[in-house]
mmCIF file of C-alpha atoms in Angstrom:
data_model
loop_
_atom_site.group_PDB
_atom_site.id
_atom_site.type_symbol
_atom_site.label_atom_id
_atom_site.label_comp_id
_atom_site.label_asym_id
_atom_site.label_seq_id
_atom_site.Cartn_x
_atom_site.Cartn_y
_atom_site.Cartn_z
ATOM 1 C CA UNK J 137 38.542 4.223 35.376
ATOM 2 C CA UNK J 138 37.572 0.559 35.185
ATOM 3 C CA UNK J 139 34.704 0.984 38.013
ATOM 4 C CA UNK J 140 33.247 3.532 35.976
ATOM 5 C CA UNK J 141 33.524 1.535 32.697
ATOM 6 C CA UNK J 142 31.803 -0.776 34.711
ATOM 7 C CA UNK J 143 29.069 0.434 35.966
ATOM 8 C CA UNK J 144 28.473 1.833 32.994
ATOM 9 C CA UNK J 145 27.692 -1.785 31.635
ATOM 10 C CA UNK J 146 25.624 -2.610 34.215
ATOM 11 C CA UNK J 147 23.950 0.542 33.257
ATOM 12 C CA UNK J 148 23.404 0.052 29.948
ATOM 13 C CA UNK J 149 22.386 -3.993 30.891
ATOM 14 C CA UNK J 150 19.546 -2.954 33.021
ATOM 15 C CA UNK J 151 17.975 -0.391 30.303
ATOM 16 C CA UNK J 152 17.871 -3.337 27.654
ATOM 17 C CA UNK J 153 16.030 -5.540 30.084
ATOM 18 C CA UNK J 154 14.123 -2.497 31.683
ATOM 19 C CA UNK J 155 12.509 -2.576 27.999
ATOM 20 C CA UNK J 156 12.115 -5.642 26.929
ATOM 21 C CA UNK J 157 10.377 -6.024 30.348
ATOM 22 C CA UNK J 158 8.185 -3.231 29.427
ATOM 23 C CA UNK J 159 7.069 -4.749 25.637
ATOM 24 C CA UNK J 160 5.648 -8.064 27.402
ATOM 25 C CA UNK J 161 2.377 -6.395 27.797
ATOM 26 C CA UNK J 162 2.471 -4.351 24.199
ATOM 27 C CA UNK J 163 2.853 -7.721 23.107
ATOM 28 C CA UNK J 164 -0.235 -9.450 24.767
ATOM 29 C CA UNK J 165 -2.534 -6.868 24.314
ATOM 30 C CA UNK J 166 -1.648 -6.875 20.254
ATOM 31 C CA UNK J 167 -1.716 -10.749 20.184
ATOM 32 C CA UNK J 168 -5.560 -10.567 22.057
ATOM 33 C CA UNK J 169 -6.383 -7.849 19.105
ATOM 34 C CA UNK J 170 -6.966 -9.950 16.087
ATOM 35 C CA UNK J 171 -9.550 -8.842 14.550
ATOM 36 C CA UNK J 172 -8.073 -6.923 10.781
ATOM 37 C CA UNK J 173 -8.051 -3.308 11.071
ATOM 38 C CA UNK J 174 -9.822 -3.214 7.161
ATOM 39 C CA UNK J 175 -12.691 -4.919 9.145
ATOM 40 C CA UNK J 176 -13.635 -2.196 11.797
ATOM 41 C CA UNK J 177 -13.162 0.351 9.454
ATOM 42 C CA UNK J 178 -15.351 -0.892 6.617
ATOM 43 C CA UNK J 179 -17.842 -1.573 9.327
ATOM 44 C CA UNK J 180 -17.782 1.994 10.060
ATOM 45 C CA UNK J 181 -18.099 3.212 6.947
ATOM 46 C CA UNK J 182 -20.188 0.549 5.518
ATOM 47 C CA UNK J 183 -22.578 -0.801 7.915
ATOM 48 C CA UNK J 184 -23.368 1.757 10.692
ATOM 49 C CA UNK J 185 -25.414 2.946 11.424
ATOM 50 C CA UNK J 186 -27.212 -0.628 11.093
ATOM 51 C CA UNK J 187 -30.320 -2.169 9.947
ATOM 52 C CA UNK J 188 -31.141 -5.620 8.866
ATOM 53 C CA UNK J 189 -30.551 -5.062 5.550
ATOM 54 C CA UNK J 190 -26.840 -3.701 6.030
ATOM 55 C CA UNK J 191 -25.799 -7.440 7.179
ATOM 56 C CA UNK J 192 -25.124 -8.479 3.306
ATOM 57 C CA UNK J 193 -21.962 -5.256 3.522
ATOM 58 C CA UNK J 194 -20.424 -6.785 6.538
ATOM 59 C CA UNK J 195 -16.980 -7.079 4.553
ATOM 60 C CA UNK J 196 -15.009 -10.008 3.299
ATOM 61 C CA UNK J 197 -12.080 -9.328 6.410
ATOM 62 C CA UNK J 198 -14.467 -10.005 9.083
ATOM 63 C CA UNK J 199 -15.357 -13.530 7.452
ATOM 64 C CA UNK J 200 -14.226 -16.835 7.452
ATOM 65 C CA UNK J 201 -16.009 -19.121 4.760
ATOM 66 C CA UNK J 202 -16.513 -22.935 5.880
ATOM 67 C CA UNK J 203 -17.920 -23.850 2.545
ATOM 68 C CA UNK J 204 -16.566 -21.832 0.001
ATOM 69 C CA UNK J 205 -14.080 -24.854 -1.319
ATOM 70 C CA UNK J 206 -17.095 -27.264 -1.650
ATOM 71 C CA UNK J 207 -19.560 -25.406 -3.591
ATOM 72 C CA UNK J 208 -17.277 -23.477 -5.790
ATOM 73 C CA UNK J 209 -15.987 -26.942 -6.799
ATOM 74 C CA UNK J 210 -19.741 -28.371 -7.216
ATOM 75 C CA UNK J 211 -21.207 -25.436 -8.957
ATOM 76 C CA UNK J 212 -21.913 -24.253 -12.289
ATOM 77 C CA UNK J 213 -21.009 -21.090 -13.620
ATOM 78 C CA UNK J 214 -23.386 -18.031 -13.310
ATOM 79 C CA UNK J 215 -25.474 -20.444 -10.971
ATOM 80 C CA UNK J 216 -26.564 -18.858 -7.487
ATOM 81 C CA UNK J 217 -24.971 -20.117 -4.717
ATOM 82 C CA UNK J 218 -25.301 -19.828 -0.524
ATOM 83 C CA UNK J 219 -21.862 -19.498 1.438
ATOM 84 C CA UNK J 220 -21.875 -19.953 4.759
ATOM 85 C CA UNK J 221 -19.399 -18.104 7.202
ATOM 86 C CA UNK J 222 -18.147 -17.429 10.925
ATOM 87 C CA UNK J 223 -16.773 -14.476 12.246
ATOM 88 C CA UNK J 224 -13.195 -13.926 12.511
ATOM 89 C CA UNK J 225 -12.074 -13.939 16.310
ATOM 90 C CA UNK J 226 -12.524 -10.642 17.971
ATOM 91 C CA UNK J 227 -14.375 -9.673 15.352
ATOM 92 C CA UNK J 228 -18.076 -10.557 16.391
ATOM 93 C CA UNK J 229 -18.043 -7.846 18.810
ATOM 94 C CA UNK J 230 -17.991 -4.869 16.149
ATOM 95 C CA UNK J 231 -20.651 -6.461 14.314
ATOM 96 C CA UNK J 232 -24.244 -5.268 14.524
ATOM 97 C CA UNK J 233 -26.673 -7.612 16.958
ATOM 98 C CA UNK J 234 -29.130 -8.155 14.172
ATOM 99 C CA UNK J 235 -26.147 -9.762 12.105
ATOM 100 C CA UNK J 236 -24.446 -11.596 14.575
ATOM 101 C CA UNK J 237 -27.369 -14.873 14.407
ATOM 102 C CA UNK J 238 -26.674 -14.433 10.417
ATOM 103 C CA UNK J 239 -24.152 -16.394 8.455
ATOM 104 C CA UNK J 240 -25.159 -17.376 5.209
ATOM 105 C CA UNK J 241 -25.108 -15.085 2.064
ATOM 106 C CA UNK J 242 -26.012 -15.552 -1.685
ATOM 107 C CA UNK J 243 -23.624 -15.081 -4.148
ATOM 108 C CA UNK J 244 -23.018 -16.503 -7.798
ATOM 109 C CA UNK J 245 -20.666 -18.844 -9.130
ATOM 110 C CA UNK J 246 -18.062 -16.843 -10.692
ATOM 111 C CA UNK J 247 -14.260 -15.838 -10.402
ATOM 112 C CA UNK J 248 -13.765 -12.659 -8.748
ATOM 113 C CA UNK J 249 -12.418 -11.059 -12.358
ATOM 114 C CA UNK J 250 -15.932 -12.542 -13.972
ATOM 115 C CA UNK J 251 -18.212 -10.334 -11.407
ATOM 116 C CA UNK J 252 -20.031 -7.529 -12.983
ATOM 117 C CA UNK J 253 -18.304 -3.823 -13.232
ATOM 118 C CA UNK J 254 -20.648 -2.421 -10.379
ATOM 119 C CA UNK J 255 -18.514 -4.901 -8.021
ATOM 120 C CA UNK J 256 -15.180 -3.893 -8.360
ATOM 121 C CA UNK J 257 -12.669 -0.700 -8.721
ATOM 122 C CA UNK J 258 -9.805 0.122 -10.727
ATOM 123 C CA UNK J 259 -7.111 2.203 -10.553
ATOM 124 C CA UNK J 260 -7.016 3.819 -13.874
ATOM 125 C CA UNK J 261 -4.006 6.072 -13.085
ATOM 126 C CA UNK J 262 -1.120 5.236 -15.907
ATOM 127 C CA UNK J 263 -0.645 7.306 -18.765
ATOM 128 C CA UNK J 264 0.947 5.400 -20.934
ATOM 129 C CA UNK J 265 -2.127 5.152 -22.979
ATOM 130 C CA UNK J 266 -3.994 7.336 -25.520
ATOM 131 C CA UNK J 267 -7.627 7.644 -25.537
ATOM 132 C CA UNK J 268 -8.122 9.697 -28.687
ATOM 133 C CA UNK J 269 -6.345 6.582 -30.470
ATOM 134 C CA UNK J 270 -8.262 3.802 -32.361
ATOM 135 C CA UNK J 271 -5.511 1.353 -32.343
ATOM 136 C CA UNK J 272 -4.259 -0.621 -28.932
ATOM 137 C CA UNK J 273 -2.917 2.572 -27.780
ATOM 138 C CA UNK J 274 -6.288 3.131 -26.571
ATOM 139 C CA UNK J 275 -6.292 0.420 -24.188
ATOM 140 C CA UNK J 276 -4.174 -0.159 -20.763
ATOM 141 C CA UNK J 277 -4.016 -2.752 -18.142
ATOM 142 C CA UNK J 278 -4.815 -1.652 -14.729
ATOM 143 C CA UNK J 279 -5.427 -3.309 -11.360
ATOM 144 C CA UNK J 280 -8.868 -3.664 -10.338
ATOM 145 C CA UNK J 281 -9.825 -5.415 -6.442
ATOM 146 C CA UNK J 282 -13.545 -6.673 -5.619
ATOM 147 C CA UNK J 283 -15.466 -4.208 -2.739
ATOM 148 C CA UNK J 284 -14.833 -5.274 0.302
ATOM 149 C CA UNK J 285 -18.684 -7.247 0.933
ATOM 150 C CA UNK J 286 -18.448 -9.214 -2.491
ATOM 151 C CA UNK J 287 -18.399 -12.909 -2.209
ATOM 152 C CA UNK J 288 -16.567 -14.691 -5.252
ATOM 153 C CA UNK J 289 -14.193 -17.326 -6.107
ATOM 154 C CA UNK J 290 -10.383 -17.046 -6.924
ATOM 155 C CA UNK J 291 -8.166 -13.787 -6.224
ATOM 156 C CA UNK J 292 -9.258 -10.723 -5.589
ATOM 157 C CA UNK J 293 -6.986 -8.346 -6.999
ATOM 158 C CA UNK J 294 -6.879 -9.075 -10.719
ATOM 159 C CA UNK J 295 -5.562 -7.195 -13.998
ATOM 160 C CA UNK J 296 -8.029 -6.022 -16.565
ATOM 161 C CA UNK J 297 -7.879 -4.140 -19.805
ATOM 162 C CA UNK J 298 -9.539 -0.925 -20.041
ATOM 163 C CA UNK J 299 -10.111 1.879 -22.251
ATOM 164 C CA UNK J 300 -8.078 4.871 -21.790
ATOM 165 C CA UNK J 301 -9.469 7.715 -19.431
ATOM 166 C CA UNK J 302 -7.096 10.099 -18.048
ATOM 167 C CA UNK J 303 -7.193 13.594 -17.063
ATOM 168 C CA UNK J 304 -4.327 15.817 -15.564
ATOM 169 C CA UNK J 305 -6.283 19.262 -14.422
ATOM 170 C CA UNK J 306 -6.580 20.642 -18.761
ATOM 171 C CA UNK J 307 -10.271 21.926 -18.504
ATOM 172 C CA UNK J 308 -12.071 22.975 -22.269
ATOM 173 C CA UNK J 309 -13.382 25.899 -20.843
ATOM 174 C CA UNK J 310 -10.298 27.626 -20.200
ATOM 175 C CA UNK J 311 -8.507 26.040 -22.978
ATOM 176 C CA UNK J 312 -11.135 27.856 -25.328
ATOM 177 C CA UNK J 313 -10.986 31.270 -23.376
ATOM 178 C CA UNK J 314 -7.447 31.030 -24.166
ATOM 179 C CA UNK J 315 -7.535 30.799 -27.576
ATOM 180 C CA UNK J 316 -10.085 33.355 -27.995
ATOM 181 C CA UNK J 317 -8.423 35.899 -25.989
ATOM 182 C CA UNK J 318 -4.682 35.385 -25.850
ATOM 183 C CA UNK J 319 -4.840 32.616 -29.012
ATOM 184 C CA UNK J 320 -2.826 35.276 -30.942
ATOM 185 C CA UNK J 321 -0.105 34.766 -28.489
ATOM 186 C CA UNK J 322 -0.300 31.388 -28.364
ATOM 187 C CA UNK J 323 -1.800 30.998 -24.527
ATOM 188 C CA UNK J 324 -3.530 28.011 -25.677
ATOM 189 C CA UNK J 325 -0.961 26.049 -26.932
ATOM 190 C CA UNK J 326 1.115 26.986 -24.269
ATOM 191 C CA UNK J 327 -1.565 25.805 -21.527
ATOM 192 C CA UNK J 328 -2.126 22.728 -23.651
ATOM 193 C CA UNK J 329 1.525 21.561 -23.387
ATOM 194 C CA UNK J 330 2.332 22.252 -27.351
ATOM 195 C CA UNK J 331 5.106 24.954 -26.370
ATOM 196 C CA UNK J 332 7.284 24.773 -30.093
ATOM 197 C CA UNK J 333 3.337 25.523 -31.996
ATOM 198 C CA UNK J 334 2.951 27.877 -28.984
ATOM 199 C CA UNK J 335 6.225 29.754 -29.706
ATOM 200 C CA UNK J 336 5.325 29.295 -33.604
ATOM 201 C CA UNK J 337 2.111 31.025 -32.682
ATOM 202 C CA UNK J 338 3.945 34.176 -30.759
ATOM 203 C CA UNK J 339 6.381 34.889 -33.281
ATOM 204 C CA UNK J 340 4.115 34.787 -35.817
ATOM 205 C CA UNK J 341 1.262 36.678 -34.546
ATOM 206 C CA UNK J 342 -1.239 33.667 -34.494
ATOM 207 C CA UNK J 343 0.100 32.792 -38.216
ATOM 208 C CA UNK J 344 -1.267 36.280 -38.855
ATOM 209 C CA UNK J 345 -4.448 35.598 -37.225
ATOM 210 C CA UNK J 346 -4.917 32.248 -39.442
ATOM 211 C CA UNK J 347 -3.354 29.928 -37.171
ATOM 212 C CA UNK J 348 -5.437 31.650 -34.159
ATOM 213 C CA UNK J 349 -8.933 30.787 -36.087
ATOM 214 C CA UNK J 350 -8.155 27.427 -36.773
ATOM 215 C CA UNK J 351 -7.034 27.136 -33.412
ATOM 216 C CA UNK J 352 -10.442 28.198 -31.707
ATOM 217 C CA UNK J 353 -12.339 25.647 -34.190
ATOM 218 C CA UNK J 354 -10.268 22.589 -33.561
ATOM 219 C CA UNK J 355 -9.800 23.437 -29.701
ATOM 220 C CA UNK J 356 -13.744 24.195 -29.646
ATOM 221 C CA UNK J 357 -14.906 21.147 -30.948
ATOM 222 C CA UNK J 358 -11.922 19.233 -29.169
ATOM 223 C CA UNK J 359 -9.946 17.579 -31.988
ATOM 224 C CA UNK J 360 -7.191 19.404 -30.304
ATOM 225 C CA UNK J 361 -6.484 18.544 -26.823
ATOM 226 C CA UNK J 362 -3.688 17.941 -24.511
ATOM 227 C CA UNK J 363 -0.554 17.046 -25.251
ATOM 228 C CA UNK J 364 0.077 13.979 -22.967
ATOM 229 C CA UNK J 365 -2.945 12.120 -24.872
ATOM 230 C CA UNK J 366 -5.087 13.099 -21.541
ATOM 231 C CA UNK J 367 -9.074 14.082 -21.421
ATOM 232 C CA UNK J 368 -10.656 17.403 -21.568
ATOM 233 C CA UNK J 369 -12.134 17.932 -17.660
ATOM 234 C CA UNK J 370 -15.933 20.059 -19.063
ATOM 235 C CA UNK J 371 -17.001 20.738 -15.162
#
């Protein structure tokens, strides 16, 4: 019994180090790959096929500024401004020939949450917010993040307050078919999320076809709408 137990250790020993054995080269080859996986892929999506005008979309992840410190320090805001840059290692052999001799770019003297709207995207996803509202209900915070290429000072990823636009699959069309149709059941306010007016509606007959008019006016010209507070979709 002990020989067994024995060799069974042994066993067991010369898997581990079988293994870790094996790793050492997972672990140079990933230590030689340095170069950001964000970088090849914007390059792919971005840049390629390349020209010579593509070189100012080479993305922030395949950078590394040398001046950035100095002139955002020096400069005046709004002002325009050259940065100069080097590639990140490993990097310089995704990038296009053409772009390779190139490391200066223009940019302007601003924080990264001062750039214009048609440099940055936000996820406008919460509903927590009305839109139809015209007090600060109308409003929400959401988390917006520069494009990738877009040269700017401070953080990135930045808060900003937005209006309200959220949709959850309610289109108008149908939402009027409804309540043409079926309003005397009370389809519409069922498919709108208003299930009490919606049995009110059934029970009732549409009000006795009152309720069912008024319904295909308001729902027509949209004063009625969803009940979570979202947007119509009209496509």
């Amino acid at each position: 019994m002990f020989g067994w137990q024995t060799v069974s250790r042994v066993t067991a020993t010369l898997n581990v180090w079988y293994w870790i054995l094996l790793s050492f080269p997972l672990l140079a080859l990933g230590s030689e790959l340095t170069c950001p996986k964000d970088c090849k892929n914007n390059l792919i999506q971005n840049v390629y096929p390349s020209n010579s005008s593509n070189c100012d979309r080479i993305p922030m992840s395949c950078l590394r500024l040398t001046n950035s410190q100095t002139v955002y320090q020096t400069c005046h805001y709004g002002q325009n401004v050259t940065l100069q840059y080097e590639y990140v290692e490993d990097c310089d052999q995704y990038i296009p020939k053409e772009c390779r001799s190139v490391n200066k770019r223009k940019s302007l003297c601003k924080f990264c949450f001062q750039m214009k709207e048609d440099t940055y995207t936000c996820k406008n996803d919460k509903h927590d917010c009305n839109p139809k509202s015209s007090g600060p209900e109308r409003f929400t915070v959401v988390s917006c993040e520069v494009k990738p290429e877009v040269f700017c000072n401070g953080k990135r990823v930045f808060k900003r307050q937005v209006e309200c636009s959220f949709v959850t699959g309610k289109k108008w069309g149908l939402a009027v078919v409804l309540s043409v149709t079926l309003g005397g059941f009370g389809a519409d306010r069922f498919y709108l999320g208003y299930w009490r007016e919606g049995l009110g509606k059934l029970f009732s007959f549409g009000g006795f076809g009152v309720w069912t008019i008024v319904d295909i006016v308001l729902i027509s010209i949209g004063y009625v709408g969803p009940a979570d507070h979202s947007l119509y979709i009209y496509s």
